[in-house]
Coordinates of C-alpha atoms in Angstrom, one line a residue:
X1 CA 12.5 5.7 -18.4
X2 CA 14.1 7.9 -15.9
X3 CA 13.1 8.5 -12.2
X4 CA 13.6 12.2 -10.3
X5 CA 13.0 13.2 -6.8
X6 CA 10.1 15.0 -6.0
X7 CA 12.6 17.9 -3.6
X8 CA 14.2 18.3 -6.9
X9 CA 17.5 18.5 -5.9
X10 CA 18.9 15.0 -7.0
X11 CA 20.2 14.0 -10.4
X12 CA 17.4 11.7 -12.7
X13 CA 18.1 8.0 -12.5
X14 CA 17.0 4.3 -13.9
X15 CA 14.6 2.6 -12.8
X16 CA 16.8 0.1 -11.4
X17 CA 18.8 3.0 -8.8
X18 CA 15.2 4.2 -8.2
X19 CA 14.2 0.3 -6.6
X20 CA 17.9 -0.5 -5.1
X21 CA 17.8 3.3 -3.0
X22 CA 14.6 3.6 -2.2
X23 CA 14.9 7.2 -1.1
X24 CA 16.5 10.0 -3.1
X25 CA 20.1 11.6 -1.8
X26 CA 18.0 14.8 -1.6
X27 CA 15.4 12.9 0.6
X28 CA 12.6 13.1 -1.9
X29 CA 10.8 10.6 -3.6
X30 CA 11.3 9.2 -7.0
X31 CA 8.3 9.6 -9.5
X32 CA 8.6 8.1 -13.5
X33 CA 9.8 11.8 -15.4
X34 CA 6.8 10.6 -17.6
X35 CA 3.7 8.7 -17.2
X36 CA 2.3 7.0 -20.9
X37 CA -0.7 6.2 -21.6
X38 CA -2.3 3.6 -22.4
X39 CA -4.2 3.3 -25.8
X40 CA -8.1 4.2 -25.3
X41 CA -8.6 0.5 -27.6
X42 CA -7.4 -1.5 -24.5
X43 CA -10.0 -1.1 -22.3
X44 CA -12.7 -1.6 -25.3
X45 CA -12.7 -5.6 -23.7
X46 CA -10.9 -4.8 -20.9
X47 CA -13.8 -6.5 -19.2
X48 CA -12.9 -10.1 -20.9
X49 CA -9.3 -10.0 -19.6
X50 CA -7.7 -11.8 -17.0
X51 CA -6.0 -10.0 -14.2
X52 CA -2.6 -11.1 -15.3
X53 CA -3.3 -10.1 -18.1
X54 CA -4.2 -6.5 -17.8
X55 CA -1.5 -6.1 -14.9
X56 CA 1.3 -7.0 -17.8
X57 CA -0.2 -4.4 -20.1
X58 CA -0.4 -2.0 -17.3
X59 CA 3.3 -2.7 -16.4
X60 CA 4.7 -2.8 -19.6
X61 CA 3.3 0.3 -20.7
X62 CA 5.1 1.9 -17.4
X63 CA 8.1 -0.5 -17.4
X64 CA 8.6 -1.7 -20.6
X65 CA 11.7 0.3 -21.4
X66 CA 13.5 -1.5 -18.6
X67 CA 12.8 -4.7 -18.1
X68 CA 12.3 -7.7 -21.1
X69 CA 8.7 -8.7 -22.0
X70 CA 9.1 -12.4 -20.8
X71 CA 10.8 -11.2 -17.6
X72 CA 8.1 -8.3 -17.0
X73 CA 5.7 -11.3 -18.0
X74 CA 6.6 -13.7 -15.3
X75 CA 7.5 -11.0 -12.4
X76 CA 3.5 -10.1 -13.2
X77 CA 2.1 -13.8 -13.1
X78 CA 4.4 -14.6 -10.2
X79 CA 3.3 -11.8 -8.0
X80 CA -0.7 -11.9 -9.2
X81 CA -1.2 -15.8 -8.3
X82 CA -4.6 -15.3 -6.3
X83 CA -7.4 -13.2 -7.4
X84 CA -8.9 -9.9 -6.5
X85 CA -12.9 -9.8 -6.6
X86 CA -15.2 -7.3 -6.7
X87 CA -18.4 -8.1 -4.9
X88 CA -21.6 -6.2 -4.2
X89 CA -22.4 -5.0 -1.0
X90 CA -25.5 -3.0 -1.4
X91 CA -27.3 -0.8 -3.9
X92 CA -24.1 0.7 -6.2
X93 CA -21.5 0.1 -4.1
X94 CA -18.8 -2.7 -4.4
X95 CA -15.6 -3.8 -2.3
X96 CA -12.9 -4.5 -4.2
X97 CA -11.1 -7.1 -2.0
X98 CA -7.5 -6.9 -1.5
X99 CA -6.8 -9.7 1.0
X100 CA -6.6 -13.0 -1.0
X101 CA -3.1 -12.9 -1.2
X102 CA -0.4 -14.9 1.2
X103 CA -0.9 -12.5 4.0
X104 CA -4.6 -11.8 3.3
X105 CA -3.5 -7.8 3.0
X106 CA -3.7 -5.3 -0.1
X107 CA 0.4 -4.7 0.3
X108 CA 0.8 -8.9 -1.2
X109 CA 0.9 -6.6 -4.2
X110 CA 3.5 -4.1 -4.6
X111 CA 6.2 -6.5 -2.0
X112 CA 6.2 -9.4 -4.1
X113 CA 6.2 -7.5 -7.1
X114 CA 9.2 -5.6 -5.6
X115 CA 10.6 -8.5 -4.7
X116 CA 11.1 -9.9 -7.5
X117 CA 11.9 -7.3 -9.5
X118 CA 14.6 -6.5 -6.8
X119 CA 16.2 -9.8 -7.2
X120 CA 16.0 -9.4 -10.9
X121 CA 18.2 -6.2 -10.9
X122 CA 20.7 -8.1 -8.2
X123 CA 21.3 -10.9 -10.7
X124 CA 21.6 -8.8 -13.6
X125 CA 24.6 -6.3 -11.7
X126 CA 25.8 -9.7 -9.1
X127 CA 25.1 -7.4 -6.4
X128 CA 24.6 -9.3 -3.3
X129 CA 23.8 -8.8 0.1
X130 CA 21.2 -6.2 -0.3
X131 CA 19.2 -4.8 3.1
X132 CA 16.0 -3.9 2.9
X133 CA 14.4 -1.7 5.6
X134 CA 10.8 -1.2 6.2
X135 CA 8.8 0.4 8.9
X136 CA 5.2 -0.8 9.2
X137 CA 1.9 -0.1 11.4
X138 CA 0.3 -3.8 10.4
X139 CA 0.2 -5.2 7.2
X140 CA 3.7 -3.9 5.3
X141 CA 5.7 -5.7 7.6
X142 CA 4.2 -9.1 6.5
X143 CA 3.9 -8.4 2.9
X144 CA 7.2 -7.3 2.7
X145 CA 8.8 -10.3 4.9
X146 CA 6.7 -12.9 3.2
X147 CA 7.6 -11.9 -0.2
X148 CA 11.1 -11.7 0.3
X149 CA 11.5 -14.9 2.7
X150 CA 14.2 -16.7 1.4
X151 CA 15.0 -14.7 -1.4
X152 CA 19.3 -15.2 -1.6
X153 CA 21.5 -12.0 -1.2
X154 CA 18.4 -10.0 0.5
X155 CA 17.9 -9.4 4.1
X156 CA 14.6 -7.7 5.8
X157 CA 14.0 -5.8 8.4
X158 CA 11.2 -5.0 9.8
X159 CA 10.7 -2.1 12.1
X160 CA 7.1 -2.2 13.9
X161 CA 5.6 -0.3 16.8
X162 CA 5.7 -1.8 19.8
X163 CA 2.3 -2.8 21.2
X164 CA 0.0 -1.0 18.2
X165 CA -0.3 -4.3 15.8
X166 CA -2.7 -7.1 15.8
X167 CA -1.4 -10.3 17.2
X168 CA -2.1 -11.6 13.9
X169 CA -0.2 -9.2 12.0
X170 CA 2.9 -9.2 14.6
X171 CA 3.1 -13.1 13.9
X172 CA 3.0 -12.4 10.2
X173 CA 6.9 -11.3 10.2
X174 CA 8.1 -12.0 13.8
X175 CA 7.9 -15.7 13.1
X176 CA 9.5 -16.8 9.6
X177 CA 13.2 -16.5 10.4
X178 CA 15.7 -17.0 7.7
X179 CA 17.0 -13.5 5.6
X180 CA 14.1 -11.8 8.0
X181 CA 14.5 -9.9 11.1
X182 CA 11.4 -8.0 13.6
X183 CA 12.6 -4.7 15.0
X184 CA 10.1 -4.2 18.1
X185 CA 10.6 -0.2 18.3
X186 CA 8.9 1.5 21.7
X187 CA 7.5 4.2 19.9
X188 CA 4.8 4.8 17.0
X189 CA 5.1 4.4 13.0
X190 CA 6.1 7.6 12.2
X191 CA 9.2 7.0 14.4
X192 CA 9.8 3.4 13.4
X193 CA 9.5 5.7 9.4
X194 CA 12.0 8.3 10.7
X195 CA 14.3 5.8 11.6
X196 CA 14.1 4.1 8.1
X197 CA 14.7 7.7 6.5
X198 CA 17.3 8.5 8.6
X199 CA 19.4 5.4 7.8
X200 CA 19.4 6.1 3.9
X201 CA 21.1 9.8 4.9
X202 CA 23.2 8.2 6.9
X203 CA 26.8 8.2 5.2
X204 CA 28.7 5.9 7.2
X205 CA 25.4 2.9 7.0
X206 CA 25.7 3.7 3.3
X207 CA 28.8 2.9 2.9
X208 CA 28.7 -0.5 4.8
X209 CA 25.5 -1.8 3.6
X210 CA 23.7 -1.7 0.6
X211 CA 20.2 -0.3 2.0
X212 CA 16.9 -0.1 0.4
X213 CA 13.4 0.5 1.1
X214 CA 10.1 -1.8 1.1
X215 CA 7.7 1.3 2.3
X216 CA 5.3 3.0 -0.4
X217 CA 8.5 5.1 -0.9
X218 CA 10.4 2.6 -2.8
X219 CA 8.7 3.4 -6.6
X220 CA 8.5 -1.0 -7.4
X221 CA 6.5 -1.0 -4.1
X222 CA 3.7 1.7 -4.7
X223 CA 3.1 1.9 -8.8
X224 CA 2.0 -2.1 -9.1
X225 CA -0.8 -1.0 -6.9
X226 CA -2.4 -0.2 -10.2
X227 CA -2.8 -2.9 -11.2
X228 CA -5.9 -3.4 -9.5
X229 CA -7.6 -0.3 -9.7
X230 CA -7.6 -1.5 -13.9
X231 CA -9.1 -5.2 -12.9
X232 CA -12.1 -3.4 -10.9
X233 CA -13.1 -1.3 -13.8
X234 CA -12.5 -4.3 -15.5
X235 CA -14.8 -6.3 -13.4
X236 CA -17.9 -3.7 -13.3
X237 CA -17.1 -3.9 -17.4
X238 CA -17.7 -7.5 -17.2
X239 CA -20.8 -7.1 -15.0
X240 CA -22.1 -4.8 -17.8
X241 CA -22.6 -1.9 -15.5
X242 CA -22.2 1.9 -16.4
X243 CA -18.6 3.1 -16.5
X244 CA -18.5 6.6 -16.7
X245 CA -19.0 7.8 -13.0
X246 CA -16.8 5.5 -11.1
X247 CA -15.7 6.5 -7.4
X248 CA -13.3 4.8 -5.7
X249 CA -12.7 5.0 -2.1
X250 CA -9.1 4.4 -0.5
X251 CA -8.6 3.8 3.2
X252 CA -5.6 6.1 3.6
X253 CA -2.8 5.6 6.0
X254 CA 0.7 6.7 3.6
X255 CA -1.2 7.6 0.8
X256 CA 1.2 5.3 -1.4
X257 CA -2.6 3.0 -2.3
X258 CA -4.1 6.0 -3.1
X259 CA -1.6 7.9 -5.2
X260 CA -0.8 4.5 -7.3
X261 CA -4.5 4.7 -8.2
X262 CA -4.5 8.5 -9.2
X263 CA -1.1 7.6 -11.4
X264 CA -3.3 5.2 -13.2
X265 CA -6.5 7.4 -13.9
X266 CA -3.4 9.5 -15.4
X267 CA -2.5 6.8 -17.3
X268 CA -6.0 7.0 -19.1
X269 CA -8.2 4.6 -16.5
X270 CA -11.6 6.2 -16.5
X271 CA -12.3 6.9 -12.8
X272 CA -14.4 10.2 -11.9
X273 CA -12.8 10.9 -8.4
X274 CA -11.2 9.6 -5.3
X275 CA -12.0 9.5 -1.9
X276 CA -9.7 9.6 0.8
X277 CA -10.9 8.3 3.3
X278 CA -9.2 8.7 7.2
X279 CA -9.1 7.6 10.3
X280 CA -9.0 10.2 13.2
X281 CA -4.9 10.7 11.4
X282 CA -7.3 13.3 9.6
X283 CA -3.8 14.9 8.3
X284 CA -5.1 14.8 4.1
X285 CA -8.2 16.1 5.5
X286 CA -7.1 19.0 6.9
X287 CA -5.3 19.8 4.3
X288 CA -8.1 19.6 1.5
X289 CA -10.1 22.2 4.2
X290 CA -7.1 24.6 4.6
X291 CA -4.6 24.2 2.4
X292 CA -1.9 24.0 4.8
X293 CA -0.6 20.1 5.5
X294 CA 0.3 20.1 9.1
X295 CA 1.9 16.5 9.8
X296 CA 1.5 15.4 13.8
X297 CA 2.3 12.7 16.3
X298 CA -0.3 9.9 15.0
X299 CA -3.2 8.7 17.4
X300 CA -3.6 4.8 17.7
X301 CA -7.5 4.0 16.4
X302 CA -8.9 0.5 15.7
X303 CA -7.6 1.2 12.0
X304 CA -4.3 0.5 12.9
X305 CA -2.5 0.5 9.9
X306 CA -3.6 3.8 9.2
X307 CA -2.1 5.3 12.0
X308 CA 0.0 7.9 10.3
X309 CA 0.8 11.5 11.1
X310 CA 3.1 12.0 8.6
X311 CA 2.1 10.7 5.3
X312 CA 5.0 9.6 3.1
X313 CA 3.6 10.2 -0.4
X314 CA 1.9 13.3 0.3
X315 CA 4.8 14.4 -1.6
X316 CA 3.9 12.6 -4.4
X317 CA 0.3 13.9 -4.8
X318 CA 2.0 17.4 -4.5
X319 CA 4.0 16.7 -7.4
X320 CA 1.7 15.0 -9.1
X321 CA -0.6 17.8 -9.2
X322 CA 1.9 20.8 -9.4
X323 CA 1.4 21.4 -5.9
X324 CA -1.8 23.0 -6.6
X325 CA -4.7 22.8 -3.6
X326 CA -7.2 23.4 -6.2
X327 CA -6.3 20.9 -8.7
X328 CA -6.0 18.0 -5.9
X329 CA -9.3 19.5 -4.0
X330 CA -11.4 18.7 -7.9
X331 CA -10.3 15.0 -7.9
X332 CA -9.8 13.8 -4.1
X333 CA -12.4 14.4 -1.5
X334 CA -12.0 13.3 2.3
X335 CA -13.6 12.5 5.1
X336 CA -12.3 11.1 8.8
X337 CA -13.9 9.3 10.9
X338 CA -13.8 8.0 15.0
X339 CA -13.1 4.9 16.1
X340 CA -17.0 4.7 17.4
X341 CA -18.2 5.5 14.1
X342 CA -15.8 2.9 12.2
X343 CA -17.5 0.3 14.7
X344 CA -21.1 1.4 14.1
X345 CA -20.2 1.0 10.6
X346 CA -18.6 -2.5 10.6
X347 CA -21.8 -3.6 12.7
X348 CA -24.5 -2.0 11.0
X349 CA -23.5 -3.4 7.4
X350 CA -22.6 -7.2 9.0
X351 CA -26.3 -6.7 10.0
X352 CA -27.8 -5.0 7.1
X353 CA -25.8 -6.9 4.5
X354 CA -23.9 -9.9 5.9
X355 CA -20.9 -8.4 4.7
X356 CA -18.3 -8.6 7.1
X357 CA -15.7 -5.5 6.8
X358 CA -12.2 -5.0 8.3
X359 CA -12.2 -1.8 10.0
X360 CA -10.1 0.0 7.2
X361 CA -12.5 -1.3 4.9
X362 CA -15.1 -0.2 7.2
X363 CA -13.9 3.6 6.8
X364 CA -13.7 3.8 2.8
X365 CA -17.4 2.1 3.1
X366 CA -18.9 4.6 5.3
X367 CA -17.4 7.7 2.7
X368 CA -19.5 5.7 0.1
X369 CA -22.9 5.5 2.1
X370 CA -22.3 8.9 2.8
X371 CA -21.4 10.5 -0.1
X372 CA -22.0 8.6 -3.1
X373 CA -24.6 9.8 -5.6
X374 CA -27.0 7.9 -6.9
X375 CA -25.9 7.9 -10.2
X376 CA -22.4 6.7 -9.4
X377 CA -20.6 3.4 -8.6
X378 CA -18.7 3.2 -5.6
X379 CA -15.7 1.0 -4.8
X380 CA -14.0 0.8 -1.8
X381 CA -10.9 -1.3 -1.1
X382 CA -11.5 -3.7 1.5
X383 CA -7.6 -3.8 2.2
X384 CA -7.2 -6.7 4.6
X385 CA -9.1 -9.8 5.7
X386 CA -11.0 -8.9 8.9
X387 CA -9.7 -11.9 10.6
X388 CA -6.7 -9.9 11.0
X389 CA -8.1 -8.0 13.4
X390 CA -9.7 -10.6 14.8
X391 CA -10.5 -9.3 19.0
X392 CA -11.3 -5.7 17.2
X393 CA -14.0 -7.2 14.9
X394 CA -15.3 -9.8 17.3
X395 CA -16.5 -7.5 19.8
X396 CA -17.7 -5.4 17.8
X397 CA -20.0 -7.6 15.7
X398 CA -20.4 -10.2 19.2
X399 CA -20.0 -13.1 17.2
X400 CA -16.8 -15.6 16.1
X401 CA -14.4 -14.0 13.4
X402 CA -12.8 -17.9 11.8
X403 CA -9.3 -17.6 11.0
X404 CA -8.6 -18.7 7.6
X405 CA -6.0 -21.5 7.5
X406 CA -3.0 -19.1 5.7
X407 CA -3.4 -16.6 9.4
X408 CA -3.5 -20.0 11.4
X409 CA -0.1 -21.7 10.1
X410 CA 1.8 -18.5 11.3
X411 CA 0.0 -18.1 14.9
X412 CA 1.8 -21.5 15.3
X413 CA 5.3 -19.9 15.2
X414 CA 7.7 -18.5 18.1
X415 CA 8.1 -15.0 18.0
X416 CA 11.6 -13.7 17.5
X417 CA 12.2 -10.1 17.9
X418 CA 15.0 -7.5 18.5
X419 CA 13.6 -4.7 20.8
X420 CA 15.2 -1.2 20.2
X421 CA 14.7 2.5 21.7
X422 CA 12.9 5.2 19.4
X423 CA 16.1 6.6 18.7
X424 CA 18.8 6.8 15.4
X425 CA 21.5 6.2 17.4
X426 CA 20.9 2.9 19.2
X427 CA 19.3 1.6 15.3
X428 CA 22.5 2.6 14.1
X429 CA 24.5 1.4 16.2
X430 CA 22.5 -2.0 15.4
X431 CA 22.8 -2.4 12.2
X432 CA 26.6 -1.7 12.3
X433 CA 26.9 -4.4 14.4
X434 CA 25.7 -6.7 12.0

């Protein structure tokens, strides 16, 4: 399978360049030339398969020309060691929850999966000494440092803004050590992103280090997030429930959850339509109501890892729908919402339900209550444990969020960081230090 860029302007490459750059030379964003699909008889008992089991299926049908079945096998057991449930909430709507993984966030996914197929292409070539940037606003950051912690030849950085992630999350990756370092950036995501962008155009870093990304725009970061959009039909299959008007709702920050799961309804998964769903970074919204996408400074909201102003994989969806408003307006919907009604929502459903949401789960709940018919099912990802934003949560439902014992072992570390200025220069000048 060959990869292109989505600015169209870069030769086609394997899947292997696609995962070692990250970015494109032109600046755009690799996309497979081709996306199969899988045979209508697999999902016929999709609902009596295990979750490893219909990830590798799912995988191989996208990777298979590229990497060996028993390789492709393991990298999928490997990375899918914990489960993703779906459980009811209330009436037909269900939260498919993401945070069982090692750092109790959605993005466990696609970085140990990248990971690993990462060090899979470095011991097949011998390169060594690979350095993997990644910018995050909460939960990539950990993901991405966890699942490469120790990994030999690869070293991590991880550029976060300074002051806009949970205490929890910050501990996730400032703490570990080893192949990973914390870059505490005064400035927002979309900078700490720049900064990451501007390093793979950068000639003279390229030529010193080998540089890669760990961001949605790295393609073995973003495309194993089907895998789970396939086990929740799968589960509502099992359950015995209707499956022909599914809606799932994605809290959407870089749009790389969301476009995984439209690549995999392309791929033949039956799913009716999406639902973006924003914070007040209403930059997809705006678009769907204009047709004009106007990226801006993001504002900080209690959804922090959706803080975004300048969604990477909007490209993506672009391309993925021929740049056509129209055709992206008749499968994804939006809707945005304040930080005062992402709290009224997080209360009133504890309350109502005793379901305790994170407040980006909180936001692709709300779309459901809101605009959900009654002869659809609704699934939301609930895309990180809500003990990860534990002060947020706690004074908003006024009672005692626990800390599961996996947040609680890294609290216990010393943070280490490296503070640097918003600006290319003074990162450059870092890194070729190094």
């Amino acid at each position: 399978m060959q990869y292109y860029s989505t600015s169209g302007n870069a030769p086609k490459t394997t899947l292997k360049d696609a995962v070692v750059k990250g970015l494109a030379p032109d600046k755009g964003l690799y996309m497979p030339e081709r996306i199969p699909a899988i045979p209508k008889a697999f999902f016929n008992n999709i609902g009596e398969m295990s979750l490893q089991d219909i990830a590798y299926v799912v995988a191989n049908t996208l990777f298979g020309d590229d990497i060996e079945s028993e390789t492709l096998k393991q990298i999928v057991n490997e990375t899918l060691n914990f489960d993703i449930p779906l459980v009811h909430v209330a009436d037909n709507r269900y939260s498919l929850e993401l945070f069982h993984g090692p750092t109790l966030a959605f993005k466990d996914v696609g970085a140990r999966f990248m990971a690993r197929l990462l060090s899979y292409f470095n011991k097949k070539s011998g390169t060594k000494d690979v350095n993997v940037l990644v910018a995050t606003s909460g939960d990539t950051g950990s993901a991405v440092a966890n699942g490469f912690l120790g990994v030999p030849g690869v070293k991590v950085f991880v550029l976060y803004p300074k002051g806009k992630v949970s205490k929890i999350q910050e501990a996730q990756f400032t703490t570990l050590g080893k192949n990973i370092t914390a870059l505490e950036i005064s400035g927002t995501f979309d900078d700490c992103q720049a900064l990451v962008k501007n390093a793979f155009m950068d000639s003279e870093l390229n030529e010193k280090m080998q540089l890669t990304s760990a961001n949605s725009i790295n393609v073995a970061r973003f495309l194993p997030q089907m895998f789970y959009y396939f086990y929740a039909y799968a589960q509502l299959a099992k359950m015995g429930k209707p499956l022909d008007n599914i809606v799932v709702s994605v809290p959407s920050g870089n749009f790389g959850n969301i476009t995984a799961g439209l690549i995999g309804k392309r791929m033949g998964l039956p799913i009716k339509r999406f639902i973006a769903a924003n914070n007040r970074n209403d930059i997809f919204y705006q678009y769907l109501l204009s047709g004009t996408y106007n990226p801006r400074p993001s504002i900080a909201t209690i959804a922090n890892a959706m803080d975004v102003g300048a969604p990477s994989n909007f490209a993506r969806i672009l391309d993925l729908y021929g740049n056509s408003h129209d055709a992206i307006s008749a499968e994804i919907s939006g809707c945005t919402y304040t930080d005062e009604q992402i709290a009224e929502t997080l209360k009133e459903t504890y309350r109502a339900t005793g379901y305790l949401l994170d407040p980006h789960g909180a936001v692709g709940y709300r779309s459901l209550v809101e605009g959900l018919r009654n002869d659809e099912i609704g699934i939301f990802l609930e895309t990180a444990h809500p003990a990860k934003f534990k002060d947020t949560v706690e004074k908003i439902v006024e009672e005692e969020v626990v800390i599961p014992s996996k947040l609680a072992a890294f609290m216990k570390g010393t943070k280490s960081t490296i503070k640097l200025p918003s600006t290319f220069p003074s990162f450059k000048k870092y890194l070729l230090s190094l």
